[in-house]
Amino acid sequence: GNSVTQMEGPVTLSEEAFLTINCTYTATGYPSLFWYVQYPGEGLQLLLKATKADDKGSNKGFEATYRKETTSFHLEKGSVQVSDSAVYFCALYNQGGKLIFGQGTELSVKP
Amino acid sequence: GAVVSQHPSWVICKSGTSVKIECRSLDFQATTMFWYRQFPKQSLMLMATSNEGSKATYEQGVEKDKFLINHASLTLSTLTVTSAHPEDSSFYICSARLPGLAVPYEQYFGPGTRLTVT
């Protein structure tokens, strides 16, 4: 079946540190892949997406590359800010028309 | 654009009572809406898919008689938790999909409703 696995949190970083949140997936075919962000007290927002292999999604300094050979979609940012503190969800869209989410990774950025 | 609202944002109810949660697409018509449940520090679990004018499709293991979904218009879907028990306490999130087939995966999420059953 389809599934998404993320690295466990919480992840705690200092401001301006480099961020990587690992995400791997299991799916039939070639799903579309997403990163969503959930700020405290708010709903999920789409951060970035990639719809085919080798696509790179990017937004607000975050990037993720669709790697078919390693079935991965790791999220990276070169220099995090306190305002990036949130929970990040990796997700795939399967052929059945459903979004399948990972368990979420909490990021805390300290000044 | 593409804003989804939920009401209420939080609710406390007594065990055995029913509670209704509304999900509205504010600036677009949504033929399809989704209801998710999120436990603390866990992922979103899809409960059901709500299609305007037809019966909802429930995921395996979700009790359709307990979680009643009504998608009566193109901008409103409701989730009613009937005879609520403490184990139903959770964060309920809805999302709405833009109409058309061009971007079938594009969902916009509401801010969620925190339900506490005492």
Coordinates of C-alpha atoms in Angstrom, one line a residue:
Chain A
G1 CA 0.0 0.0 0.0
N2 CA 0.9 3.7 0.0
S3 CA 2.7 5.1 2.9
V4 CA 4.9 8.0 4.0
T5 CA 7.6 7.9 6.6
Q6 CA 9.2 11.0 8.1
M7 CA 12.0 11.5 10.5
E8 CA 10.9 11.7 14.1
G9 CA 10.9 15.0 15.9
P10 CA 11.1 17.3 17.6
V11 CA 13.9 18.9 15.7
T12 CA 15.5 21.8 17.5
L13 CA 17.8 24.2 15.7
S14 CA 19.4 27.5 16.3
E15 CA 18.5 30.4 14.0
E16 CA 20.4 30.3 10.7
A17 CA 21.2 26.6 10.9
F18 CA 20.7 24.2 8.0
L19 CA 17.6 22.1 8.0
T20 CA 16.9 18.7 6.6
I21 CA 13.7 16.7 7.3
N22 CA 13.8 13.3 5.8
C23 CA 10.8 11.8 4.0
T24 CA 10.5 8.5 2.2
Y25 CA 7.5 7.0 0.6
T26 CA 6.1 3.7 -0.6
A27 CA 3.6 3.9 -3.5
T28 CA 2.5 2.2 -6.7
G29 CA 3.2 4.2 -9.8
Y30 CA 4.5 7.7 -9.6
P31 CA 2.6 9.8 -7.0
S32 CA 2.7 13.5 -6.6
L33 CA 4.6 14.6 -3.5
F34 CA 4.0 17.4 -1.1
W35 CA 5.2 19.2 2.0
Y36 CA 2.6 20.9 4.2
V37 CA 3.3 23.1 7.1
Q38 CA 1.1 23.6 10.2
Y39 CA 1.9 26.7 12.3
P40 CA 0.7 26.7 15.9
G41 CA -3.1 27.1 16.0
E42 CA -3.5 27.1 12.3
G43 CA -4.5 24.7 9.5
L44 CA -2.2 23.0 7.1
Q45 CA -0.8 25.0 4.3
L46 CA 0.8 23.7 1.2
L47 CA 4.5 24.6 1.3
L48 CA 5.8 23.0 -1.9
K49 CA 5.1 20.2 -4.3
A50 CA 6.6 18.0 -7.1
T51 CA 4.6 16.0 -9.5
K52 CA 7.3 13.9 -11.3
A53 CA 10.7 12.4 -10.8
D54 CA 13.6 14.9 -10.5
D55 CA 11.2 17.8 -10.1
K56 CA 12.3 20.3 -7.4
G57 CA 9.7 22.1 -5.4
S58 CA 10.6 25.3 -3.7
N59 CA 8.9 28.0 -1.7
K60 CA 10.0 30.5 1.1
G61 CA 13.6 29.2 0.9
F62 CA 12.5 25.6 1.4
E63 CA 13.4 23.0 -1.3
A64 CA 12.7 19.3 -1.9
T65 CA 13.6 17.1 -4.9
Y66 CA 11.5 14.1 -6.0
R67 CA 14.0 11.2 -6.0
K68 CA 12.5 8.2 -7.6
E69 CA 15.5 6.0 -7.2
T70 CA 15.6 6.4 -3.5
T71 CA 11.8 7.1 -3.1
S72 CA 12.6 10.2 -1.1
F73 CA 11.5 13.8 -0.9
H74 CA 13.6 15.4 1.8
L75 CA 12.9 18.9 2.8
E76 CA 15.8 21.4 3.1
K77 CA 16.4 25.0 4.0
G78 CA 19.7 26.7 4.1
S79 CA 19.1 29.1 7.0
V80 CA 16.1 28.6 9.3
Q81 CA 14.4 31.4 11.2
V82 CA 12.4 31.4 14.4
S83 CA 9.3 32.0 12.3
D84 CA 9.8 28.6 10.7
S85 CA 8.9 26.8 13.9
A86 CA 6.0 24.6 13.0
V87 CA 5.0 21.0 12.2
Y88 CA 6.0 19.8 8.8
F89 CA 4.1 17.0 7.0
C90 CA 5.3 15.1 4.0
A91 CA 2.4 13.7 1.8
L92 CA 1.7 11.8 -1.4
Y93 CA -1.3 11.9 -3.6
N94 CA -2.1 8.3 -4.7
Q95 CA -4.0 6.9 -7.7
G96 CA -7.1 6.5 -5.5
G97 CA -7.4 10.3 -5.2
K98 CA -6.3 10.6 -1.6
L99 CA -3.6 12.4 0.3
I100 CA -1.5 10.1 2.5
F101 CA 0.4 12.0 5.2
G102 CA 3.5 11.2 7.2
Q103 CA 3.4 11.5 10.9
G104 CA 4.7 15.0 10.9
T105 CA 7.9 16.5 12.2
E106 CA 7.9 19.3 14.8
L107 CA 10.6 21.9 14.2
S108 CA 11.6 24.4 16.9
V109 CA 14.0 27.2 16.0
K110 CA 15.7 29.0 18.9
P111 CA 17.0 32.6 18.6
Chain B
G1 CA -8.2 32.8 -2.7
A2 CA -9.1 29.2 -1.8
V3 CA -10.0 29.8 1.8
V4 CA -11.6 27.1 3.9
S5 CA -13.2 27.9 7.3
Q6 CA -14.4 25.7 10.1
H7 CA -16.8 26.4 12.9
P8 CA -16.5 26.1 15.8
S9 CA -12.7 26.3 16.4
W10 CA -13.1 24.4 19.6
V11 CA -16.0 22.7 21.4
I12 CA -16.5 20.9 24.7
C13 CA -19.4 18.6 25.1
K14 CA -20.7 16.1 27.5
S15 CA -20.5 12.4 26.9
G16 CA -23.6 11.1 25.1
T17 CA -24.4 14.3 23.3
S18 CA -23.9 15.1 19.7
V19 CA -21.9 17.9 18.2
K20 CA -21.8 19.4 14.7
I21 CA -18.8 20.8 12.9
E22 CA -19.1 23.0 9.8
C23 CA -16.7 23.3 7.0
R24 CA -17.1 26.1 4.4
S25 CA -15.3 27.0 1.3
L26 CA -15.4 30.8 1.3
D27 CA -14.4 31.8 -2.2
F28 CA -14.8 28.7 -4.4
Q29 CA -17.2 25.9 -4.9
A30 CA -16.1 22.6 -3.7
T31 CA -17.7 19.5 -5.1
T32 CA -15.5 17.4 -2.9
M33 CA -14.5 17.9 0.7
F34 CA -12.5 15.7 3.0
W35 CA -12.7 15.1 6.8
Y36 CA -9.5 14.2 8.7
R37 CA -8.8 13.4 12.3
Q38 CA -5.5 14.3 13.9
F39 CA -4.3 12.9 17.2
P40 CA -1.6 14.7 19.2
K41 CA 1.8 14.4 17.6
Q42 CA 0.4 12.1 14.9
S43 CA -0.5 12.3 11.3
L44 CA -3.8 13.2 9.7
M45 CA -6.0 10.2 9.2
L46 CA -8.6 10.5 6.4
M47 CA -12.0 9.7 7.8
A48 CA -14.3 10.2 4.8
T49 CA -14.7 11.9 1.4
S50 CA -17.8 14.1 1.1
N51 CA -19.3 14.7 -2.3
E52 CA -21.9 17.4 -2.9
G53 CA -25.4 15.8 -3.3
S54 CA -24.4 12.3 -2.6
K55 CA -23.5 10.0 0.3
A56 CA -20.1 10.3 1.8
T57 CA -17.5 7.6 1.3
Y58 CA -16.0 6.4 4.6
E59 CA -12.6 5.0 5.2
Q60 CA -12.2 1.5 6.6
G61 CA -12.8 1.4 10.3
V62 CA -14.7 4.7 10.5
E63 CA -18.2 4.3 11.9
K64 CA -20.6 6.0 9.4
D65 CA -23.4 6.0 12.0
K66 CA -21.3 7.8 14.5
F67 CA -19.7 10.3 12.2
L68 CA -22.5 11.7 10.0
I69 CA -21.4 13.7 7.1
N70 CA -23.7 16.0 5.0
H71 CA -22.5 17.9 2.0
A72 CA -25.7 19.8 1.2
S73 CA -24.2 22.6 -0.9
L74 CA -21.2 23.4 -2.9
T75 CA -19.7 25.4 -0.1
L76 CA -20.7 23.6 3.0
S77 CA -20.0 20.2 4.5
T78 CA -20.9 19.2 8.1
L79 CA -19.6 16.5 10.4
T80 CA -21.8 15.4 13.2
V81 CA -20.3 13.3 16.0
T82 CA -23.2 11.5 17.5
S83 CA -23.3 10.1 21.0
A84 CA -19.9 11.4 21.7
H85 CA -17.5 9.6 24.0
P86 CA -14.2 10.8 25.5
E87 CA -12.3 8.7 23.0
D88 CA -13.8 10.9 20.2
S89 CA -11.8 13.8 21.6
S90 CA -9.5 14.9 18.8
F91 CA -8.6 17.6 16.3
Y92 CA -10.9 17.4 13.3
I93 CA -9.8 19.0 10.1
C94 CA -11.6 19.4 6.8
S95 CA -10.2 20.2 3.4
A96 CA -11.8 21.2 0.1
R97 CA -10.7 20.4 -3.4
L98 CA -10.9 22.8 -6.2
P99 CA -13.3 21.7 -8.9
G100 CA -12.1 20.4 -12.2
L101 CA -9.6 17.8 -13.1
A102 CA -6.5 19.9 -13.9
V103 CA -5.1 19.7 -10.4
P104 CA -6.9 16.8 -8.7
Y105 CA -4.6 16.8 -5.7
E106 CA -5.0 20.5 -4.8
Q107 CA -6.7 20.6 -1.4
Y108 CA -7.1 23.6 0.9
F109 CA -7.4 22.9 4.6
G110 CA -9.5 24.5 7.3
P111 CA -7.9 25.5 10.6
G112 CA -9.4 22.6 12.4
T113 CA -11.8 22.0 15.3
R114 CA -10.7 20.8 18.7
L115 CA -13.3 18.5 20.2
T116 CA -13.2 17.6 23.9
V117 CA -15.7 15.2 25.3
T118 CA -16.0 15.2 29.1

